[in-house]
Coordinates of C-alpha atoms in Angstrom, one line a residue:
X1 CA -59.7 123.5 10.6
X2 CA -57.2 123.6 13.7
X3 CA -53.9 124.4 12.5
X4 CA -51.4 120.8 12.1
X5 CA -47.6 119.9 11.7
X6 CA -48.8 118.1 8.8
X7 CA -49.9 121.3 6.8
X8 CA -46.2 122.6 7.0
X9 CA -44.8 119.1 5.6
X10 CA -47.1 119.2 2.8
X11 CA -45.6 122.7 2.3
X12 CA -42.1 121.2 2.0
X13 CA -42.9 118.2 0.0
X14 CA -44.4 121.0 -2.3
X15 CA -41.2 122.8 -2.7
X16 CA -39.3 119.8 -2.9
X17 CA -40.9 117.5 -5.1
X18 CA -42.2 120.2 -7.0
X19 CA -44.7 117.8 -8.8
X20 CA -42.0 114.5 -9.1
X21 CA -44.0 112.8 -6.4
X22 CA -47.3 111.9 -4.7
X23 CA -47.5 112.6 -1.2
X24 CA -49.4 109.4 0.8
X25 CA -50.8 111.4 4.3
X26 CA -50.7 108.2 6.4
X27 CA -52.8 107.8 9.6
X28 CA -55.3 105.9 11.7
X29 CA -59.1 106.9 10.5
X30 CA -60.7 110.6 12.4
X31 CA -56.7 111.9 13.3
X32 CA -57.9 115.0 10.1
X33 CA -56.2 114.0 7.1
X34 CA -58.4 114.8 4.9
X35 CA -59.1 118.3 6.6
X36 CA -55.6 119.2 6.3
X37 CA -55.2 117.8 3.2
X38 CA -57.9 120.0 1.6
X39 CA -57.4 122.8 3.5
X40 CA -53.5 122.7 1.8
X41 CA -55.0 122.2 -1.6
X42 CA -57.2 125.1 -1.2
X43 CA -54.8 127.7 0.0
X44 CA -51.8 126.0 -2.1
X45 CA -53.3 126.0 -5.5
X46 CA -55.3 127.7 -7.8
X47 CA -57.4 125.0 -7.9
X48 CA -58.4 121.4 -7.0
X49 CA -60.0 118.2 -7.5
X50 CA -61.5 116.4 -4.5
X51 CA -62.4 112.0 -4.9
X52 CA -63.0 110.9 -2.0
X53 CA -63.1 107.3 -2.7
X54 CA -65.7 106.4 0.4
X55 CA -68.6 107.6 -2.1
X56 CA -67.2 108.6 -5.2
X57 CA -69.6 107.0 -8.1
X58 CA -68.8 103.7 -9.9
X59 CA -68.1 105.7 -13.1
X60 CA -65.4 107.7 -12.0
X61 CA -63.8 104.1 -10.7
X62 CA -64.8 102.6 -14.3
X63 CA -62.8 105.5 -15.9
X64 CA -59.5 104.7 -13.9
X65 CA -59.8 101.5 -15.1
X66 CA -60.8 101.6 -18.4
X67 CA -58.7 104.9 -19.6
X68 CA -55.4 105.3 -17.4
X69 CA -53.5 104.5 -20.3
X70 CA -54.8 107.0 -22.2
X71 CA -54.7 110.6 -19.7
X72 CA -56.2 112.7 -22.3
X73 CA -59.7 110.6 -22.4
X74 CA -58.8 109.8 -18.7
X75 CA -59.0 113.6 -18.2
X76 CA -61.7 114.9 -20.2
X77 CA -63.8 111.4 -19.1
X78 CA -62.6 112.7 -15.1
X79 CA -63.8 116.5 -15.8
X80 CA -67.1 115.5 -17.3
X81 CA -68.0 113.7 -14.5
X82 CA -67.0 116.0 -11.3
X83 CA -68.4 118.5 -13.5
X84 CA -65.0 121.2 -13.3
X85 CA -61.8 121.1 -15.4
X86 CA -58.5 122.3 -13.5
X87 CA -55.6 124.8 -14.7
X88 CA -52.4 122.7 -16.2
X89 CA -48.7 123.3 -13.8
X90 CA -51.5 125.2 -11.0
X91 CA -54.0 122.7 -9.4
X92 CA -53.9 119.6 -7.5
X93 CA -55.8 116.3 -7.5
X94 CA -56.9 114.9 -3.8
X95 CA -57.7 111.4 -3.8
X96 CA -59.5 110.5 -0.3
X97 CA -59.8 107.5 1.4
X98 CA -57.4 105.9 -1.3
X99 CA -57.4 102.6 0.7
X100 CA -60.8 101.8 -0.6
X101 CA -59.9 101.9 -4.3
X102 CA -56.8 100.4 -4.7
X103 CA -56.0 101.1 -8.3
X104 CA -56.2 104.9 -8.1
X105 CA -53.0 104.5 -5.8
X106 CA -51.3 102.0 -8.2
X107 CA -52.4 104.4 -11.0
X108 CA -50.1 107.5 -9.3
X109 CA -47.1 106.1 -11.5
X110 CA -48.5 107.5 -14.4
X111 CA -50.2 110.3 -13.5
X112 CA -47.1 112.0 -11.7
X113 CA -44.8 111.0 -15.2
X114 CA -47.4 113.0 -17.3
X115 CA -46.9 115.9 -14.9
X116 CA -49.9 118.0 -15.7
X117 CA -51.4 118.3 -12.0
X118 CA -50.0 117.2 -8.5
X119 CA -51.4 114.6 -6.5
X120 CA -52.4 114.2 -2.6
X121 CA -53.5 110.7 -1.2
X122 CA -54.9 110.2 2.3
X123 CA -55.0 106.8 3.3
X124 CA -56.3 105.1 6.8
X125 CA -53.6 102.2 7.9
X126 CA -56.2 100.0 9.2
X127 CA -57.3 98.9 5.9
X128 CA -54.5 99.8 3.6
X129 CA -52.4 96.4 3.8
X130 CA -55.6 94.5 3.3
X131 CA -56.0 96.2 0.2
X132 CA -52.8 96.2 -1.8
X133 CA -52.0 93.1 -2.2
X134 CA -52.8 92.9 -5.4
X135 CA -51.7 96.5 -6.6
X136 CA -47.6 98.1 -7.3
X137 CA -47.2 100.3 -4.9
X138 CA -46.0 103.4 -6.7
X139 CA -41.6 104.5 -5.7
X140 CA -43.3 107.9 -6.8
X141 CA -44.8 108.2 -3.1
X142 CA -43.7 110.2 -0.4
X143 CA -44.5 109.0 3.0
X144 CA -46.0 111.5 5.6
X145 CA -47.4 109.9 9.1
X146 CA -50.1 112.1 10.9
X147 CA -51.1 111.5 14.7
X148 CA -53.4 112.8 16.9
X149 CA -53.2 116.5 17.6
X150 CA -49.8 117.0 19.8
X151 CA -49.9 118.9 23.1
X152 CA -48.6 121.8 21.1
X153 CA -51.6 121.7 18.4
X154 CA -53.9 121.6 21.4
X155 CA -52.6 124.4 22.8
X156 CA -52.7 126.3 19.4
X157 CA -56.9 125.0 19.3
X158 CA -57.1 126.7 22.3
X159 CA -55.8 130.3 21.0
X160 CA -52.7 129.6 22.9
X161 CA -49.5 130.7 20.2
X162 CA -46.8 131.7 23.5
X163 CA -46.7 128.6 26.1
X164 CA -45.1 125.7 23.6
X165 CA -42.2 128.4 22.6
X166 CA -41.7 129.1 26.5
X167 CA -41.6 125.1 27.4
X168 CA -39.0 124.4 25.0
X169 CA -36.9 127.7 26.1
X170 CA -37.0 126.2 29.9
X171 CA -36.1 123.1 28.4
X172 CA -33.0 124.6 26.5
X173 CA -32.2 126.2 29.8
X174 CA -32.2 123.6 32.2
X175 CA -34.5 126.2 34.2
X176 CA -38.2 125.8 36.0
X177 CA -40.7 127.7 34.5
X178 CA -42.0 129.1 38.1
X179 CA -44.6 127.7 40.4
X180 CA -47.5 129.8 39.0
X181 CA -46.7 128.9 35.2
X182 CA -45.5 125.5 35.8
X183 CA -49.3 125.2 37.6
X184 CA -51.2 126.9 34.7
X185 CA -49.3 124.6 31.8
X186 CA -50.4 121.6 34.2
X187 CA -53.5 122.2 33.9
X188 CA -53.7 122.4 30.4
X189 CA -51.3 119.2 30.5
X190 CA -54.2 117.5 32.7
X191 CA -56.9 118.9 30.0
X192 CA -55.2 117.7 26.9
X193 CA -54.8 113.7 28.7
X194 CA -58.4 113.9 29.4
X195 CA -59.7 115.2 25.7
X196 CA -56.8 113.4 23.7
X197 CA -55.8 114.9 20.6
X198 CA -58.4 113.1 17.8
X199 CA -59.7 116.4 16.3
X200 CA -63.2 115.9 17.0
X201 CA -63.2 115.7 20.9
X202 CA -60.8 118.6 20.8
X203 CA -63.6 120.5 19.0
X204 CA -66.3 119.8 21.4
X205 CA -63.8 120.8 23.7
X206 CA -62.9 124.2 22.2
X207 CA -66.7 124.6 21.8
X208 CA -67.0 124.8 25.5
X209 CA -68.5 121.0 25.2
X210 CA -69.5 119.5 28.1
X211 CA -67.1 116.5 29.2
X212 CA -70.1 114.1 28.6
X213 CA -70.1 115.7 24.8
X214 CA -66.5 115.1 24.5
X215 CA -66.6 111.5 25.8
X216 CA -69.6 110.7 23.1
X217 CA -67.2 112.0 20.7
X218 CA -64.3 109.6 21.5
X219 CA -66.7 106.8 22.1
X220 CA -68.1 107.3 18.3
X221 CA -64.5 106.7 17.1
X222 CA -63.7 103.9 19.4
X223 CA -66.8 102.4 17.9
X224 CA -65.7 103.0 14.5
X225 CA -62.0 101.4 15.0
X226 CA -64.2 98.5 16.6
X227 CA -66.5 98.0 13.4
X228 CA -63.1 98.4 11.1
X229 CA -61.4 95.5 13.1
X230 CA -64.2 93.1 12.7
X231 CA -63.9 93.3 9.6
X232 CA -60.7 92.8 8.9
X233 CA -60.8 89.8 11.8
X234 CA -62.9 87.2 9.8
X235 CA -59.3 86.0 9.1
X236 CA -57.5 86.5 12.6
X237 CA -60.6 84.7 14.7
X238 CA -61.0 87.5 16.5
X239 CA -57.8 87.9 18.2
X240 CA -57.1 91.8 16.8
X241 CA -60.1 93.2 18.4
X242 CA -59.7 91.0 21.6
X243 CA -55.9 92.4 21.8
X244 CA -57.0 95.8 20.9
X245 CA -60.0 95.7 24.0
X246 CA -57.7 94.3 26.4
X247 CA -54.8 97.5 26.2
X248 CA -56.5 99.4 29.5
X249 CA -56.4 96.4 31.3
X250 CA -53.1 95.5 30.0
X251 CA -51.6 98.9 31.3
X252 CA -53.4 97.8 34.4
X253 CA -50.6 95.6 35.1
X254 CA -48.0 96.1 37.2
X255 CA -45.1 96.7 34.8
X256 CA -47.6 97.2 32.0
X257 CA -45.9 94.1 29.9
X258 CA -48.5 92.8 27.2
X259 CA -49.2 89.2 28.7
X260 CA -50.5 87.0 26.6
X261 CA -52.6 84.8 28.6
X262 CA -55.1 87.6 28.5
X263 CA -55.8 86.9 25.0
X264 CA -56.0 83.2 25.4
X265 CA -54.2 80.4 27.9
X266 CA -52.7 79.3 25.1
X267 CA -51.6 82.6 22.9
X268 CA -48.1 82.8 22.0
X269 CA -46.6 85.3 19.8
X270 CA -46.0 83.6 17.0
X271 CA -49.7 82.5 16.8
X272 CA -50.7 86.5 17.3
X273 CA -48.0 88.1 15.4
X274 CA -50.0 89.1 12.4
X275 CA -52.9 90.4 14.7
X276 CA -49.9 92.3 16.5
X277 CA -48.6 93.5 13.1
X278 CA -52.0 94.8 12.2
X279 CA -52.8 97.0 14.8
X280 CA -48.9 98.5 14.8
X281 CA -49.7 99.2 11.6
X282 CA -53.0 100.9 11.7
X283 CA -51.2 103.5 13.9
X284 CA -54.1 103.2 16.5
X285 CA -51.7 102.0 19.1
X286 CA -48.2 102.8 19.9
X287 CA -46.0 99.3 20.5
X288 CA -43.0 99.8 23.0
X289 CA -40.4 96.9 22.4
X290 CA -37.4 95.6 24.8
X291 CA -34.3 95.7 24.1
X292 CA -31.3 93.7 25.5
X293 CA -28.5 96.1 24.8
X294 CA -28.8 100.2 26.1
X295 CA -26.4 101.2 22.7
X296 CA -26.9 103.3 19.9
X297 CA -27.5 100.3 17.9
X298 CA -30.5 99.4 19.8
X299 CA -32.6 98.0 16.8
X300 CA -30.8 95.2 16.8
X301 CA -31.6 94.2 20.0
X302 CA -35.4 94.3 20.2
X303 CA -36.4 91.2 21.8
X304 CA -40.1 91.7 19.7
X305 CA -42.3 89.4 21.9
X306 CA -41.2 91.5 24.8
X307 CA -43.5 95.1 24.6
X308 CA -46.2 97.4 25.8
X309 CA -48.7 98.1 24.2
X310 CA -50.2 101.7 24.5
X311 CA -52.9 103.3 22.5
X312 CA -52.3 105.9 19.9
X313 CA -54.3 108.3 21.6
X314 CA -54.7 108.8 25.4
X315 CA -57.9 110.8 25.7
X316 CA -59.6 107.1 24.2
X317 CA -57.5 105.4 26.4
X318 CA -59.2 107.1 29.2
X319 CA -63.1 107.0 27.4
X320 CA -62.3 102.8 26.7
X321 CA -60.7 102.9 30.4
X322 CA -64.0 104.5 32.1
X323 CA -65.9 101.8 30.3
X324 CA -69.3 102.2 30.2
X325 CA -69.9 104.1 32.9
X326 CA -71.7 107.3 31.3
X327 CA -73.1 108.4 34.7
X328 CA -69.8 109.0 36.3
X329 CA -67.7 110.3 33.4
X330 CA -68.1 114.2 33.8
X331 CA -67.1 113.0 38.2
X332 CA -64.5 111.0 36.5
X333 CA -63.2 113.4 33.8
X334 CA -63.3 116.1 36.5
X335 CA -60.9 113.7 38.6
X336 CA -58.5 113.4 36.2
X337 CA -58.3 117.4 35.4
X338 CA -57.9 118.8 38.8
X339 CA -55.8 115.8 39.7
X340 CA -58.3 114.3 42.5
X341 CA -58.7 110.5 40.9
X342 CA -57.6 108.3 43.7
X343 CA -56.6 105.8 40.9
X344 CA -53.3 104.8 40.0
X345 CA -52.2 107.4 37.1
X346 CA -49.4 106.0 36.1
X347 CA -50.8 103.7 32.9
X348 CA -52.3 107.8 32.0
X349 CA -49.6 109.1 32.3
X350 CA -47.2 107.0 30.8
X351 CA -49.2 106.2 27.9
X352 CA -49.4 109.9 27.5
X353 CA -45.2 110.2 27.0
X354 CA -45.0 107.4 24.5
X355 CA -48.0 109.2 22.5
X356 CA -46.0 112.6 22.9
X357 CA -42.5 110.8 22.2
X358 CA -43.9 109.2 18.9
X359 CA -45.4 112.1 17.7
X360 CA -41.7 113.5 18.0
X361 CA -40.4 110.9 15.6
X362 CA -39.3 108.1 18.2
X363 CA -39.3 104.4 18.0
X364 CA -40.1 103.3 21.4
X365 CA -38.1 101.2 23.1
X366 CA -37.9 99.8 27.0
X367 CA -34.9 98.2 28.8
X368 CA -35.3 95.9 31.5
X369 CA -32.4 94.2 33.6
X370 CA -31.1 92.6 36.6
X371 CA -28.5 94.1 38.8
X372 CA -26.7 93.0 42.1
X373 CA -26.8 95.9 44.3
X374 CA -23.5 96.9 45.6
X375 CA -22.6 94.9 48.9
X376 CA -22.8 97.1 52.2
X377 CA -21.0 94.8 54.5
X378 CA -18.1 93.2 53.3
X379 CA -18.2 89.7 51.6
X380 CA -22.2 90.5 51.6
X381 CA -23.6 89.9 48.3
X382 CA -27.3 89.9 47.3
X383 CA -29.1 88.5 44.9
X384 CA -29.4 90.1 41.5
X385 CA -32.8 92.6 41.3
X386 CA -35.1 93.6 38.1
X387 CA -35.6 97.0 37.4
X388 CA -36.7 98.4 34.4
X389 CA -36.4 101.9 32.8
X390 CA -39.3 102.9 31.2
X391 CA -38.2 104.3 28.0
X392 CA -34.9 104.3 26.0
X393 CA -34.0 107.2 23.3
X394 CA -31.9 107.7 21.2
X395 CA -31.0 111.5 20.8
X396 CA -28.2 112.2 18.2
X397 CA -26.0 109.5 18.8
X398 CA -26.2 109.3 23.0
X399 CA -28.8 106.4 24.5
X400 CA -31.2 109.2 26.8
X401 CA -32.5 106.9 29.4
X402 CA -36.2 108.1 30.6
X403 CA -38.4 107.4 34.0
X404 CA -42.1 108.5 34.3
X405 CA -43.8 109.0 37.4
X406 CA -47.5 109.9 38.1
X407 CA -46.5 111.6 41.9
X408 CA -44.3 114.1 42.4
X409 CA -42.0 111.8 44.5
X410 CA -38.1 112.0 43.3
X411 CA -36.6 108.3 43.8
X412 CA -35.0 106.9 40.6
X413 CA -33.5 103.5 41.7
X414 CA -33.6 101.9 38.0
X415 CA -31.9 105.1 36.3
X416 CA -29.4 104.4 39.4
X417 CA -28.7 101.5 38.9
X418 CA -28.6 101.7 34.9
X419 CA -25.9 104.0 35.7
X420 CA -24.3 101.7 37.8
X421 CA -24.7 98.8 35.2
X422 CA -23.8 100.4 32.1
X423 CA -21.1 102.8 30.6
X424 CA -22.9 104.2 28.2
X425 CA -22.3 107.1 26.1
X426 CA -25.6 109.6 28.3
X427 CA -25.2 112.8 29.0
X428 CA -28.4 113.2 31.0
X429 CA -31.0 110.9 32.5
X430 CA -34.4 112.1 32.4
X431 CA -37.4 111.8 35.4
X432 CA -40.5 112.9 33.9
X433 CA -43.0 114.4 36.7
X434 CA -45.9 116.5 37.3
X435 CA -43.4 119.0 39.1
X436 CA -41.5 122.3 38.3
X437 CA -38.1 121.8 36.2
X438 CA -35.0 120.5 38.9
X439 CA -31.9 119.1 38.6
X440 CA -29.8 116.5 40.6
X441 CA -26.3 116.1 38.6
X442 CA -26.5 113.8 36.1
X443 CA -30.2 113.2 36.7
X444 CA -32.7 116.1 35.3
X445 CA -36.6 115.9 36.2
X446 CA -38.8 117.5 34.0
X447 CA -42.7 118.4 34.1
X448 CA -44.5 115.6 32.0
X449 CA -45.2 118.2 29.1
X450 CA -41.7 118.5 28.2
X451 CA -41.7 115.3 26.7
X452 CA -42.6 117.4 23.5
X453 CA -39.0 118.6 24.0
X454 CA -36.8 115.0 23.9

């Protein structure tokens, strides 16, 4: 059990609901809900009750169905067949992998009125829509969303309690951690984008795995994601996995914009918005939209057939990226660590920030534009120019503009010209680089792990 974010929401959603709600823990399939979820009931509650749905026997389904209106034979038919009884007002009742049985979840409306236990749900995204339709979702549900391990809970797998604390002090500062801490932090940086945060390929990792043994881990659960989209494709003709398969080579691009010819000559999206929809949902990719207007009001200006699309997790961005090529990997992974791949990083490394900025909460956003350079001869004019920033926040009420770079170089011609364009409310722009913390007026660059700080 690796210590998660998650565990300390559950806490609060203990304290706060104190038993008038369910919590649902939220999440693509391997990112440890159901670790954290019963590692919370153990230490939480006197005691607990554990269904996980994936294998639980067709008379404990039978009983939900056949005695949920009456909880006393619903409860003594439940204890008779897991064999335990549990405490009134002191235990909890986990029910796994609720996805798969759709009328446990629809049944949380009564069970949370009667009041005797509280209840934990874990549900995987990727096949929850398919399975509701025909249930009532319960109002007596709190929401929690769990991602892959942040670059925080990797360091905290690694025995590492001090480094996150002093990244987000340097960060309050304005101030550069030093050349031999900012070097040591790196390197852990590089480390977590190779591994990736899905629990599993952390452990091998923090096993002392090899990076072929870490790989096989990630490939496992890009193989289950795979076998989970077929099935729910017999409706979409394929086009979810063939979207989900094509991100690397998407990110390949130049300006990393989804096209949809890739897909099909003749995609559009309206033909693959619910195949788009789908794999939003199923939290294993992270969607970055346009919009046409840099404002605090930004939502309303998502131009939604406009995005990038990155995947939830960048250590199986880089297993799917590498392919098949199992001979190479530990060359490959080895590259990537000590920062000798002579590929372009940049689809990495930004796909890295918009798994770390999500993780902090944020919708992800883009803004491209055209602008006409300012004349340097008079009566000179040239045409009007593209340029993109990469991501647009929103931190308290003030648009944060942000650029990544995979080089240490310091030009920022599209935050320039943003600045030139717009009069925004932005009190900093932000260059995110493998370097040391500096500062150029308005203009801060920061080392790529303190995106954990915006």
């Amino acid at each position: 059990m690796f210590a998660r974010k998650a565990y300390d929401k559950l806490v609060e959603w203990k304290r706060v609901s104190n038993g008038k709600t369910a919590v649902m823990i939220e999440g693509a399939r391997r990112v440890g809900k159901s670790t954290v979820a019963e590692a919370f009931a153990k230490v939480e509650y006197r005691d607990y009750l554990m269904l996980d749905f994936s294998v639980e026997s067709e008379a404990v389904k039978r009983n939900f169905a056949e005695n949920i209106g009456d909880l006393d034979a619903f409860f003594r038919n439940l204890f008779l067949l897991k064999g335990k009884s549990l405490p009134r007002g002191e235990s909890v009742v986990v029910f796994d992998e609720v996805q798969l049985f759709p009328l446990a979840r629809q049944a949380i409306k009564q069970l949370v009125k009667d009041g005797r236990y509280h209840y934990i749900e874990t549900g995987s995204l990727i096949s929850i829509r398919e399975n509701s339709g025909s249930i009532l979702i319960p109002s007596e549900e709190y929401q929690i969303r769990m991602h892959p391990m942040d670059f925080e809970e990797f360091l905290w797998a690694k025995g590492d309690t001090v480094t996150a604390d002093a990244i987000r002090e340097a960060f309050a500062a304005k101030k550069p951690l030093g050349t031999d801490i900012h070097r040591k932090i790196m390197g852990d940086f590089r480390m977590y984008m190779a591994v990736g945060g899905m629990p599993q390929a952390v452990a091998e990792y923090v096993a002392g795995g090899t990076f072929e043994e870490i790989d096989f881990a990630k490939r496992a659960i890009l193989s289950l994601y795979d076998e989970d989209i077929r099935k729910y494709d017999n409706a979409e003709n394929g086009r979810v996995s063939a979207i989900y398969r094509s991100v690397p080579d998407q990110l390949g691009n130049r300006n990393m914009r989804f096209k949809y010819a890739a897909i099909d000559k003749n995609a559009r999206y309206d033909r693959l918005v619910s195949s788009l929809d789908f794999l939003s949902e199923s939290m294993i990719v992270n969607v970055c939209t346009n919009v046409t207007a840099p404002d605090a009001l930004m939502e309303l200006h998502v131009q939604k057939e406009n995005f990038k699309m990155f995947m939830a997790d960048t250590g199986l961005l880089v297993a799917r990226a590498m392919g098949t090529a199992a001979a190479l990997g530990e060359s490959l992974y080895r590259a990537l660590v000590f920062d000798k791949l002579d590929a372009n990083l940049g689809m990495v490394m930004e796909n890295m920030v918009a798994q770390m900025l999500v993780a902090q909460g944020h919708t992800l956003h883009f803004h491209e534009f055209e602008c006409r350079p300012k004349a340097s001869e008079p009566f000179k004019k040239e045409s009007p120019k593209k340029y993109e920033v990469d991501f647009l926040l929103l931190r308290g009420k003030r648009v944060c503009p942000v650029e990544v770079k995979s080089s240490g170089y310091r030009a920022h011609k599209s935050l320039d010209r943003f600045l030139e364009k717009y009069d925004v409310k932005c009190n900093e722009c932000y260059v995110l680089y493998p370097k040391d913390l500096a500062r150029e007026g308005r203009i801060v660059y920061l080392p790529l792990y303190m995106a954990m700080c915006l």
